[in-house]
Amino acid sequence: MKFGYFDDAQREYVITRPDTPLPWINYLGCEAYFGLISNTAGGYSFYKDARLRRLTRYRYNNSPLDMGGRYLYIRDNNTGKYWSPTWMPTRVNLDEYECRHGQGYTSIASKFNGIKSSTRYFVPLGESLEIWQVTLTNESGSNVDLSLFSAIEFCLWDANDDATNFQRNYSIGQVEVVDEVIYHKTEYRERRDHFAYFACSEKLAGFDTIREDFLGAYRGWNEPAVVENGESCNSFANGWQPIGSHHVKVQLKAGEQRQIIFILGYQENPKDDKFDPPGSQIINKKSAKKALEKYLQPVNANKAFDELRDYWTMLLGKLQVTTPDEHTNRMVNIWNAYQCMVTFNMSRSASYFESGIGRGMGFRDSNQDLLGFVHMIPERARERILDLSATQLKNGGAFHQYQPLTKRGNNDVGSGFNDDPAWLVLGVSAYIKETGDWSILDELVQYENEPETETPLYEHLQRSIQYTLERLGPNNLPLIGRADWNDCLNLNCFSETPGQSFQTTTNKEGKVAESVFIAGLFVLACQEMEGLAEHYSESRQSTVETTFDLQPSAFYSNAASEMETTIWKAGWDGDWFRRAYDDFGHVLGSKENTEGQIFIEPQGICIMAGLGLDAAPSSGSGNAVKALDAVAEYLATPHGIMLQQPAFSQYYLHLGEISSYPPGYKENAGIFCHTNPWIMIAESLVGRGDQAFDYYTRINPSAREEISELHKCEPYVYAQMIAGKDAATHGEAKNSWLSGTAAWNYVAITQSILGIQPTLDGLEINPVIPSTWDGFSATRIYRGVTYHIRVTNPKHICKGVEKVIVNGKQIEGSLIRVDADAVTSEVNVEITMG
Ligand code: GLC
Ligand code: GLC
């Protein structure tokens, strides 16, 4: 069953009924000011950091679902009847309803008793404010006398404190109301230099800033007393729960239309210019007023909206494809790319499933997220790489996360996840492959954000590799530390205390438990380092000092091949790659186990690192195919590939959080979608395009749209997890939006299946597609050059390039070198498979 449809021409998902199985959300903002918005206008806003600069409140885990938002109420003053044009929170049945989620904006339109309303929410580029453009049209056939009320609930900035520290918070709330603008200034009198404002384009009939006055005692947002009575209280909040509500009277003749604009914004003032007049306690409103003068004018708001649309056309235009599959086309061209940007902006901090309080920017997560968007805004990838690496520890290790506002490593979530450092190598390498910007390696970057610890970024990468080499276990495999990619495989935790964090508890010395996954990742990282090292030693500016000996590229190829030997010795189980060794030295992910016999992650990562692909028997020839066949046999379901099998039926002290989940959910045998593209990539590497694409389609949200009542999450973005076959709700998705799934699926479909791959030297095109396809075409902007690519597949094969013609000339191989003569600003590439 569907709850809407894709409007690909508009690049929108259109939701046609408000009662979706879960709030189907979208994001506003793409730079510093952000908001989450659901299809019924639920959600909240924040500036840069969802924890430390929260503008509005939202109640997770609430009933009814999705409480707190950008609410509007329309009241017919003749009848006293009122409703929410976005359905929530009154839930009055609307005659018409439609929500359109686009890139960085959401429009919700409805009709009730002949009154049409349409509200477009978005954040103009370069601004720290959101605009709500409300258009009311009277189609009732007679004149109407309406009241329009707005309502938001202010958060007292620190979202965690706001939800817990009531003894203080109930006494500190402060507002000002001047010229139709409600200013929220809690703590501005002391150490904060920022405030929020909520403005309206119209003359007000009244306003409210005291929540209980607006709602009435013990009432909910569904029936505010003020709306019921049609009269605001003009209340000024002192403490308790400050809100912002405007009341506008709207008389509309039959057929008449009116536009009303609301603006919610965030403003910082210089420390010494906070008050106006100086010495008073009144906010200096100059800068906010400037923005308001501009955007309260519909022409300027419309212009800002058009600029936002153009911006996304430009970003998405970096890669557009036309394949025989509509699900592929809309995901690659619109939604997957968009999700990659959102994921990069938010990391894992704020979604319907991430409260914005718990997690900052993840080290491994951000490095993977950038794989999916680096081609759209490489300069932001550069910035993120430098921010992340500045939190790196001197020993090469990493804080697991950092707070976006302070850019400092977040100690609460600790460090010692032994896979973390290797991801930095992959992130940097992807950045250089996309941009050719080798100068990033010479950037001087601190360790642990400490002044005077700067070294060139390149040395950070060396230390990342060194980190693994210095932490090998009894089998010479890398020690796992707190966990590797699988946060929940906590082999040194041994936690018996309820509620204790698996992420920060370590009760073992950590000298025994090893990870085959990190071993595979290490081989991959060494391969990337080889390419970087070769170039770096040639081009390095001699003025840049290094404190480490520069390793030649051979160092990395040797390290990789030694690790490969170790993997074949200790990490191969005969039919698939093993997962780990526990603190007792026992193997996990092996036929020897009764539960957790086979895991997906090492199959993906080891084959991506090239293990088992070579023809030479010494390098495990045929083993990649063997391992992938095992994945198909034991892990694949119609809803995607499960993380492991058999599921853990009980809690195992020595395995940690993985066995804490009921079977079929999350890391305990759920379909952890992040890992599925690794298998798609591996299938492409062995040339099985049909199988790779089949796996791609199984978890493609658009392809699952028809089963929305089961899938539950949004059909336009990936979710982190789909319940596995051991779960009662097999096929049900959770944790949509913020997941490495976005970046990796994008990489799998565009770089492995469609085969358009940036390399250090140029664009390589080597498709591994379904045999049924006649071909496909694509436009890719790469290092300033537009490549028009046409692939034909006359023999209906999955893999194999017979002929590559670049601007009319045939070239050898399938790599189009950036320095090739044929590469001008527009390049036509004709590829014949065969
Ligand atoms: C979550 C984390 C990610 C981790 C994965 C598996 O998605 O954000 O870092 O790799 O879970 O545990
Ligand atoms: C929880 C989640 C896991 C996530 C981790 C990070 O353990 O189950 O998926 O990666 O938290 O905080």
PDB file of C-alpha atoms in Angstrom, residues 4-210:
ATOM      1  CA  GLY A   4       1.756   9.001  -1.917  1.00  0.00           C
ATOM      2  CA  TYR A   5       3.753   9.003  -5.105  1.00  0.00           C
ATOM      3  CA  PHE A   6       6.978  10.266  -6.661  1.00  0.00           C
ATOM      4  CA  ASP A   7       6.767  13.396  -8.786  1.00  0.00           C
ATOM      5  CA  ASP A   8      10.147  13.026 -10.468  1.00  0.00           C
ATOM      6  CA  ALA A   9       9.718  16.025 -12.756  1.00  0.00           C
ATOM      7  CA  GLN A  10       9.391  18.255  -9.680  1.00  0.00           C
ATOM      8  CA  ARG A  11      11.930  16.182  -7.729  1.00  0.00           C
ATOM      9  CA  GLU A  12       9.315  15.777  -5.011  1.00  0.00           C
ATOM     10  CA  TYR A  13       7.677  13.026  -3.040  1.00  0.00           C
ATOM     11  CA  VAL A  14       4.001  13.757  -2.696  1.00  0.00           C
ATOM     12  CA  ILE A  15       2.222  12.387   0.362  1.00  0.00           C
ATOM     13  CA  THR A  16      -1.504  12.163  -0.216  1.00  0.00           C
ATOM     14  CA  ARG A  17      -2.775  11.278   3.227  1.00  0.00           C
ATOM     15  CA  PRO A  18      -1.534  12.635   6.513  1.00  0.00           C
ATOM     16  CA  ASP A  19      -1.688   9.443   8.585  1.00  0.00           C
ATOM     17  CA  THR A  20       1.510   7.854   7.292  1.00  0.00           C
ATOM     18  CA  PRO A  21       2.722   4.844   9.313  1.00  0.00           C
ATOM     19  CA  LEU A  22       5.382   7.085  10.886  1.00  0.00           C
ATOM     20  CA  PRO A  23       6.023  10.788  10.472  1.00  0.00           C
ATOM     21  CA  TRP A  24       7.627  11.022   7.023  1.00  0.00           C
ATOM     22  CA  ILE A  25      10.120  13.770   7.427  1.00  0.00           C
ATOM     23  CA  ASN A  26      12.315  16.107   5.466  1.00  0.00           C
ATOM     24  CA  TYR A  27      15.112  18.543   6.276  1.00  0.00           C
ATOM     25  CA  LEU A  28      15.190  22.296   5.935  1.00  0.00           C
ATOM     26  CA  GLY A  29      18.511  24.097   5.585  1.00  0.00           C
ATOM     27  CA  CYS A  30      21.830  22.920   4.229  1.00  0.00           C
ATOM     28  CA  GLU A  31      24.485  25.136   5.796  1.00  0.00           C
ATOM     29  CA  ALA A  32      24.147  26.344   9.405  1.00  0.00           C
ATOM     30  CA  TYR A  33      20.461  26.667  10.195  1.00  0.00           C
ATOM     31  CA  PHE A  34      18.543  23.401  10.040  1.00  0.00           C
ATOM     32  CA  GLY A  35      15.134  22.005  10.714  1.00  0.00           C
ATOM     33  CA  LEU A  36      13.379  18.673  10.630  1.00  0.00           C
ATOM     34  CA  ILE A  37       9.857  18.791   9.272  1.00  0.00           C
ATOM     35  CA  SER A  38       7.320  16.006   9.012  1.00  0.00           C
ATOM     36  CA  ASN A  39       4.474  15.658   6.559  1.00  0.00           C
ATOM     37  CA  THR A  40       2.166  17.175   9.167  1.00  0.00           C
ATOM     38  CA  ALA A  41       4.519  20.054  10.100  1.00  0.00           C
ATOM     39  CA  GLY A  42       6.032  18.365  13.153  1.00  0.00           C
ATOM     40  CA  GLY A  43       9.707  18.799  13.935  1.00  0.00           C
ATOM     41  CA  TYR A  44      12.135  21.349  15.278  1.00  0.00           C
ATOM     42  CA  SER A  45      14.872  23.770  14.319  1.00  0.00           C
ATOM     43  CA  PHE A  46      18.413  24.400  15.425  1.00  0.00           C
ATOM     44  CA  TYR A  47      21.475  26.383  14.577  1.00  0.00           C
ATOM     45  CA  LYS A  48      24.499  24.211  13.702  1.00  0.00           C
ATOM     46  CA  ASP A  49      24.130  21.885  16.688  1.00  0.00           C
ATOM     47  CA  ALA A  50      20.912  20.107  17.553  1.00  0.00           C
ATOM     48  CA  ARG A  51      21.975  19.729  21.130  1.00  0.00           C
ATOM     49  CA  LEU A  52      23.562  23.047  22.015  1.00  0.00           C
ATOM     50  CA  ARG A  53      21.567  25.533  19.910  1.00  0.00           C
ATOM     51  CA  ARG A  54      18.041  24.190  19.718  1.00  0.00           C
ATOM     52  CA  LEU A  55      15.483  26.821  18.758  1.00  0.00           C
ATOM     53  CA  THR A  56      12.264  24.908  19.197  1.00  0.00           C
ATOM     54  CA  ARG A  57      11.038  21.984  21.255  1.00  0.00           C
ATOM     55  CA  TYR A  58      10.066  18.587  20.041  1.00  0.00           C
ATOM     56  CA  ARG A  59       8.942  15.656  22.152  1.00  0.00           C
ATOM     57  CA  TYR A  60      10.355  12.341  21.120  1.00  0.00           C
ATOM     58  CA  ASN A  61       8.782   9.206  22.371  1.00  0.00           C
ATOM     59  CA  ASN A  62       5.457  10.947  22.782  1.00  0.00           C
ATOM     60  CA  SER A  63       1.857  10.167  22.198  1.00  0.00           C
ATOM     61  CA  PRO A  64       0.373  11.233  19.898  1.00  0.00           C
ATOM     62  CA  LEU A  65       3.395  10.725  17.648  1.00  0.00           C
ATOM     63  CA  ASP A  66       5.229  13.748  16.369  1.00  0.00           C
ATOM     64  CA  MET A  67       4.461  16.391  18.989  1.00  0.00           C
ATOM     65  CA  GLY A  68       5.932  19.821  18.581  1.00  0.00           C
ATOM     66  CA  GLY A  69       6.197  21.599  15.286  1.00  0.00           C
ATOM     67  CA  ARG A  70       5.508  24.591  13.106  1.00  0.00           C
ATOM     68  CA  TYR A  71       1.852  24.789  13.829  1.00  0.00           C
ATOM     69  CA  LEU A  72      -0.922  26.821  12.278  1.00  0.00           C
ATOM     70  CA  TYR A  73      -4.590  27.014  13.142  1.00  0.00           C
ATOM     71  CA  ILE A  74      -7.301  28.513  10.987  1.00  0.00           C
ATOM     72  CA  ARG A  75     -10.519  29.589  12.692  1.00  0.00           C
ATOM     73  CA  ASP A  76     -13.728  30.513  10.948  1.00  0.00           C
ATOM     74  CA  ASN A  77     -14.884  33.377  13.133  1.00  0.00           C
ATOM     75  CA  ASN A  78     -18.499  33.024  12.073  1.00  0.00           C
ATOM     76  CA  THR A  79     -18.858  29.444  13.169  1.00  0.00           C
ATOM     77  CA  GLY A  80     -16.032  29.146  15.698  1.00  0.00           C
ATOM     78  CA  LYS A  81     -14.866  26.020  13.874  1.00  0.00           C
ATOM     79  CA  TYR A  82     -11.075  25.672  13.701  1.00  0.00           C
ATOM     80  CA  TRP A  83      -8.605  23.269  12.106  1.00  0.00           C
ATOM     81  CA  SER A  84      -4.932  22.792  11.338  1.00  0.00           C
ATOM     82  CA  PRO A  85      -4.145  23.159   7.668  1.00  0.00           C
ATOM     83  CA  THR A  86      -1.324  20.629   8.162  1.00  0.00           C
ATOM     84  CA  TRP A  87      -3.684  18.165   9.872  1.00  0.00           C
ATOM     85  CA  MET A  88      -1.634  18.000  13.059  1.00  0.00           C
ATOM     86  CA  PRO A  89      -2.171  18.935  15.781  1.00  0.00           C
ATOM     87  CA  THR A  90      -5.984  19.231  15.602  1.00  0.00           C
ATOM     88  CA  ARG A  91      -6.422  16.192  13.342  1.00  0.00           C
ATOM     89  CA  VAL A  92      -9.654  17.606  11.970  1.00  0.00           C
ATOM     90  CA  ASN A  93     -10.406  15.596   8.828  1.00  0.00           C
ATOM     91  CA  LEU A  94      -9.412  17.713   5.866  1.00  0.00           C
ATOM     92  CA  ASP A  95     -11.290  17.676   2.562  1.00  0.00           C
ATOM     93  CA  GLU A  96      -8.004  17.717   0.670  1.00  0.00           C
ATOM     94  CA  TYR A  97      -4.443  17.150   1.833  1.00  0.00           C
ATOM     95  CA  GLU A  98      -1.089  17.017   0.074  1.00  0.00           C
ATOM     96  CA  CYS A  99       2.467  17.296   1.362  1.00  0.00           C
ATOM     97  CA  ARG A 100       5.327  17.767  -1.053  1.00  0.00           C
ATOM     98  CA  HIS A 101       8.811  17.114   0.230  1.00  0.00           C
ATOM     99  CA  GLY A 102      11.553  18.522  -1.984  1.00  0.00           C
ATOM    100  CA  GLN A 103      15.252  19.256  -1.535  1.00  0.00           C
ATOM    101  CA  GLY A 104      15.454  21.589   1.451  1.00  0.00           C
ATOM    102  CA  TYR A 105      11.779  22.530   1.454  1.00  0.00           C
ATOM    103  CA  THR A 106       8.367  21.140   2.258  1.00  0.00           C
ATOM    104  CA  SER A 107       4.963  22.396   1.130  1.00  0.00           C
ATOM    105  CA  ILE A 108       1.786  21.281   2.826  1.00  0.00           C
ATOM    106  CA  ALA A 109      -1.497  22.099   1.140  1.00  0.00           C
ATOM    107  CA  SER A 110      -5.038  21.329   2.205  1.00  0.00           C
ATOM    108  CA  LYS A 111      -8.628  22.375   1.878  1.00  0.00           C
ATOM    109  CA  PHE A 112     -11.320  22.536   4.530  1.00  0.00           C
ATOM    110  CA  ASN A 113     -14.810  24.027   4.229  1.00  0.00           C
ATOM    111  CA  GLY A 114     -13.801  25.740   1.009  1.00  0.00           C
ATOM    112  CA  ILE A 115     -10.683  27.373   2.460  1.00  0.00           C
ATOM    113  CA  LYS A 116      -7.561  26.339   0.634  1.00  0.00           C
ATOM    114  CA  SER A 117      -4.260  26.734   2.337  1.00  0.00           C
ATOM    115  CA  SER A 118      -0.750  26.043   1.215  1.00  0.00           C
ATOM    116  CA  THR A 119       2.343  26.535   3.336  1.00  0.00           C
ATOM    117  CA  ARG A 120       5.845  26.371   1.993  1.00  0.00           C
ATOM    118  CA  TYR A 121       8.627  25.977   4.532  1.00  0.00           C
ATOM    119  CA  PHE A 122      12.274  26.544   3.589  1.00  0.00           C
ATOM    120  CA  VAL A 123      15.572  28.128   4.645  1.00  0.00           C
ATOM    121  CA  PRO A 124      17.064  30.654   2.181  1.00  0.00           C
ATOM    122  CA  LEU A 125      20.676  29.968   1.209  1.00  0.00           C
ATOM    123  CA  GLY A 126      23.164  31.818   3.354  1.00  0.00           C
ATOM    124  CA  GLU A 127      20.612  32.733   6.045  1.00  0.00           C
ATOM    125  CA  SER A 128      19.937  31.584   9.582  1.00  0.00           C
ATOM    126  CA  LEU A 129      16.183  31.672   9.341  1.00  0.00           C
ATOM    127  CA  GLU A 130      13.260  29.716   8.001  1.00  0.00           C
ATOM    128  CA  ILE A 131      10.364  31.103   6.034  1.00  0.00           C
ATOM    129  CA  TRP A 132       6.799  29.849   6.193  1.00  0.00           C
ATOM    130  CA  GLN A 133       4.864  31.187   3.237  1.00  0.00           C
ATOM    131  CA  VAL A 134       1.179  30.675   3.859  1.00  0.00           C
ATOM    132  CA  THR A 135      -1.270  31.217   1.021  1.00  0.00           C
ATOM    133  CA  LEU A 136      -4.955  31.213   1.873  1.00  0.00           C
ATOM    134  CA  THR A 137      -7.583  31.047  -0.877  1.00  0.00           C
ATOM    135  CA  ASN A 138     -11.273  31.367  -0.297  1.00  0.00           C
ATOM    136  CA  GLU A 139     -13.044  28.867  -2.538  1.00  0.00           C
ATOM    137  CA  SER A 140     -16.093  28.618  -0.322  1.00  0.00           C
ATOM    138  CA  GLY A 141     -18.217  30.809  -2.574  1.00  0.00           C
ATOM    139  CA  SER A 142     -18.949  33.378   0.128  1.00  0.00           C
ATOM    140  CA  ASN A 143     -17.007  35.932   2.124  1.00  0.00           C
ATOM    141  CA  VAL A 144     -15.189  34.601   5.176  1.00  0.00           C
ATOM    142  CA  ASP A 145     -13.851  36.094   8.371  1.00  0.00           C
ATOM    143  CA  LEU A 146     -10.884  33.994   9.479  1.00  0.00           C
ATOM    144  CA  SER A 147      -8.293  34.052  12.225  1.00  0.00           C
ATOM    145  CA  LEU A 148      -4.901  32.530  11.556  1.00  0.00           C
ATOM    146  CA  PHE A 149      -2.807  31.526  14.557  1.00  0.00           C
ATOM    147  CA  SER A 150       0.808  30.417  14.484  1.00  0.00           C
ATOM    148  CA  ALA A 151       2.423  28.428  17.285  1.00  0.00           C
ATOM    149  CA  ILE A 152       5.885  27.217  18.161  1.00  0.00           C
ATOM    150  CA  GLU A 153       7.392  26.269  21.493  1.00  0.00           C
ATOM    151  CA  PHE A 154      10.834  27.658  22.232  1.00  0.00           C
ATOM    152  CA  CYS A 155      13.571  25.394  23.494  1.00  0.00           C
ATOM    153  CA  LEU A 156      15.859  26.994  26.065  1.00  0.00           C
ATOM    154  CA  TRP A 157      18.825  26.356  23.737  1.00  0.00           C
ATOM    155  CA  ASP A 158      20.573  23.355  25.287  1.00  0.00           C
ATOM    156  CA  ALA A 159      18.177  20.579  24.338  1.00  0.00           C
ATOM    157  CA  ASN A 160      19.468  18.192  26.949  1.00  0.00           C
ATOM    158  CA  ASP A 161      19.276  20.684  29.776  1.00  0.00           C
ATOM    159  CA  ASP A 162      15.914  21.865  28.493  1.00  0.00           C
ATOM    160  CA  ALA A 163      14.473  18.399  28.886  1.00  0.00           C
ATOM    161  CA  THR A 164      15.903  17.709  32.320  1.00  0.00           C
ATOM    162  CA  ASN A 165      16.810  20.746  34.421  1.00  0.00           C
ATOM    163  CA  PHE A 166      13.379  22.029  35.305  1.00  0.00           C
ATOM    164  CA  GLN A 167      14.237  23.519  38.702  1.00  0.00           C
ATOM    165  CA  ARG A 168      16.289  26.161  36.879  1.00  0.00           C
ATOM    166  CA  ASN A 169      14.558  26.321  33.552  1.00  0.00           C
ATOM    167  CA  TYR A 170      11.103  27.157  34.857  1.00  0.00           C
ATOM    168  CA  SER A 171      12.544  30.445  36.145  1.00  0.00           C
ATOM    169  CA  ILE A 172      14.716  31.695  33.300  1.00  0.00           C
ATOM    170  CA  GLY A 173      12.497  32.050  30.203  1.00  0.00           C
ATOM    171  CA  GLN A 174      12.395  35.584  28.762  1.00  0.00           C
ATOM    172  CA  VAL A 175      10.863  37.198  25.710  1.00  0.00           C
ATOM    173  CA  GLU A 176      10.293  40.572  24.092  1.00  0.00           C
ATOM    174  CA  VAL A 177       7.463  41.412  21.715  1.00  0.00           C
ATOM    175  CA  VAL A 178       7.962  44.400  19.442  1.00  0.00           C
ATOM    176  CA  ASP A 179       6.337  45.281  16.102  1.00  0.00           C
ATOM    177  CA  GLU A 180       4.747  41.899  15.289  1.00  0.00           C
ATOM    178  CA  VAL A 181       7.957  40.109  16.253  1.00  0.00           C
ATOM    179  CA  ILE A 182       8.329  37.748  19.205  1.00  0.00           C
ATOM    180  CA  TYR A 183      11.906  37.558  20.458  1.00  0.00           C
ATOM    181  CA  HIS A 184      13.081  34.649  22.551  1.00  0.00           C
ATOM    182  CA  LYS A 185      15.987  35.717  24.727  1.00  0.00           C
ATOM    183  CA  THR A 186      16.393  33.238  27.550  1.00  0.00           C
ATOM    184  CA  GLU A 187      19.897  33.574  29.065  1.00  0.00           C
ATOM    185  CA  TYR A 188      20.674  36.491  26.750  1.00  0.00           C
ATOM    186  CA  ARG A 189      20.981  38.707  29.836  1.00  0.00           C
ATOM    187  CA  GLU A 190      23.988  36.693  30.930  1.00  0.00           C
ATOM    188  CA  ARG A 191      26.342  34.664  28.757  1.00  0.00           C
ATOM    189  CA  ARG A 192      24.470  34.007  25.550  1.00  0.00           C
ATOM    190  CA  ASP A 193      24.994  36.350  22.609  1.00  0.00           C
ATOM    191  CA  HIS A 194      22.204  34.883  20.541  1.00  0.00           C
ATOM    192  CA  PHE A 195      18.439  35.014  20.417  1.00  0.00           C
ATOM    193  CA  ALA A 196      15.583  33.729  18.286  1.00  0.00           C
ATOM    194  CA  TYR A 197      12.850  35.725  16.616  1.00  0.00           C
ATOM    195  CA  PHE A 198       9.483  34.756  15.257  1.00  0.00           C
ATOM    196  CA  ALA A 199       7.929  37.339  12.968  1.00  0.00           C
ATOM    197  CA  CYS A 200       4.823  37.828  10.897  1.00  0.00           C
ATOM    198  CA  SER A 201       4.244  39.923   7.798  1.00  0.00           C
ATOM    199  CA  GLU A 202       0.805  41.116   8.975  1.00  0.00           C
ATOM    200  CA  LYS A 203      -0.579  43.441  11.621  1.00  0.00           C
ATOM    201  CA  LEU A 204      -1.379  41.326  14.638  1.00  0.00           C
ATOM    202  CA  ALA A 205      -4.730  40.986  16.317  1.00  0.00           C
ATOM    203  CA  GLY A 206      -2.818  39.567  19.277  1.00  0.00           C
ATOM    204  CA  PHE A 207      -0.008  37.285  20.359  1.00  0.00           C
ATOM    205  CA  ASP A 208       0.992  34.871  23.079  1.00  0.00           C
ATOM    206  CA  THR A 209       4.240  33.779  24.622  1.00  0.00           C
ATOM    207  CA  ILE A 210       2.996  31.893  27.706  1.00  0.00           C
TER     208      ILE A 210
END
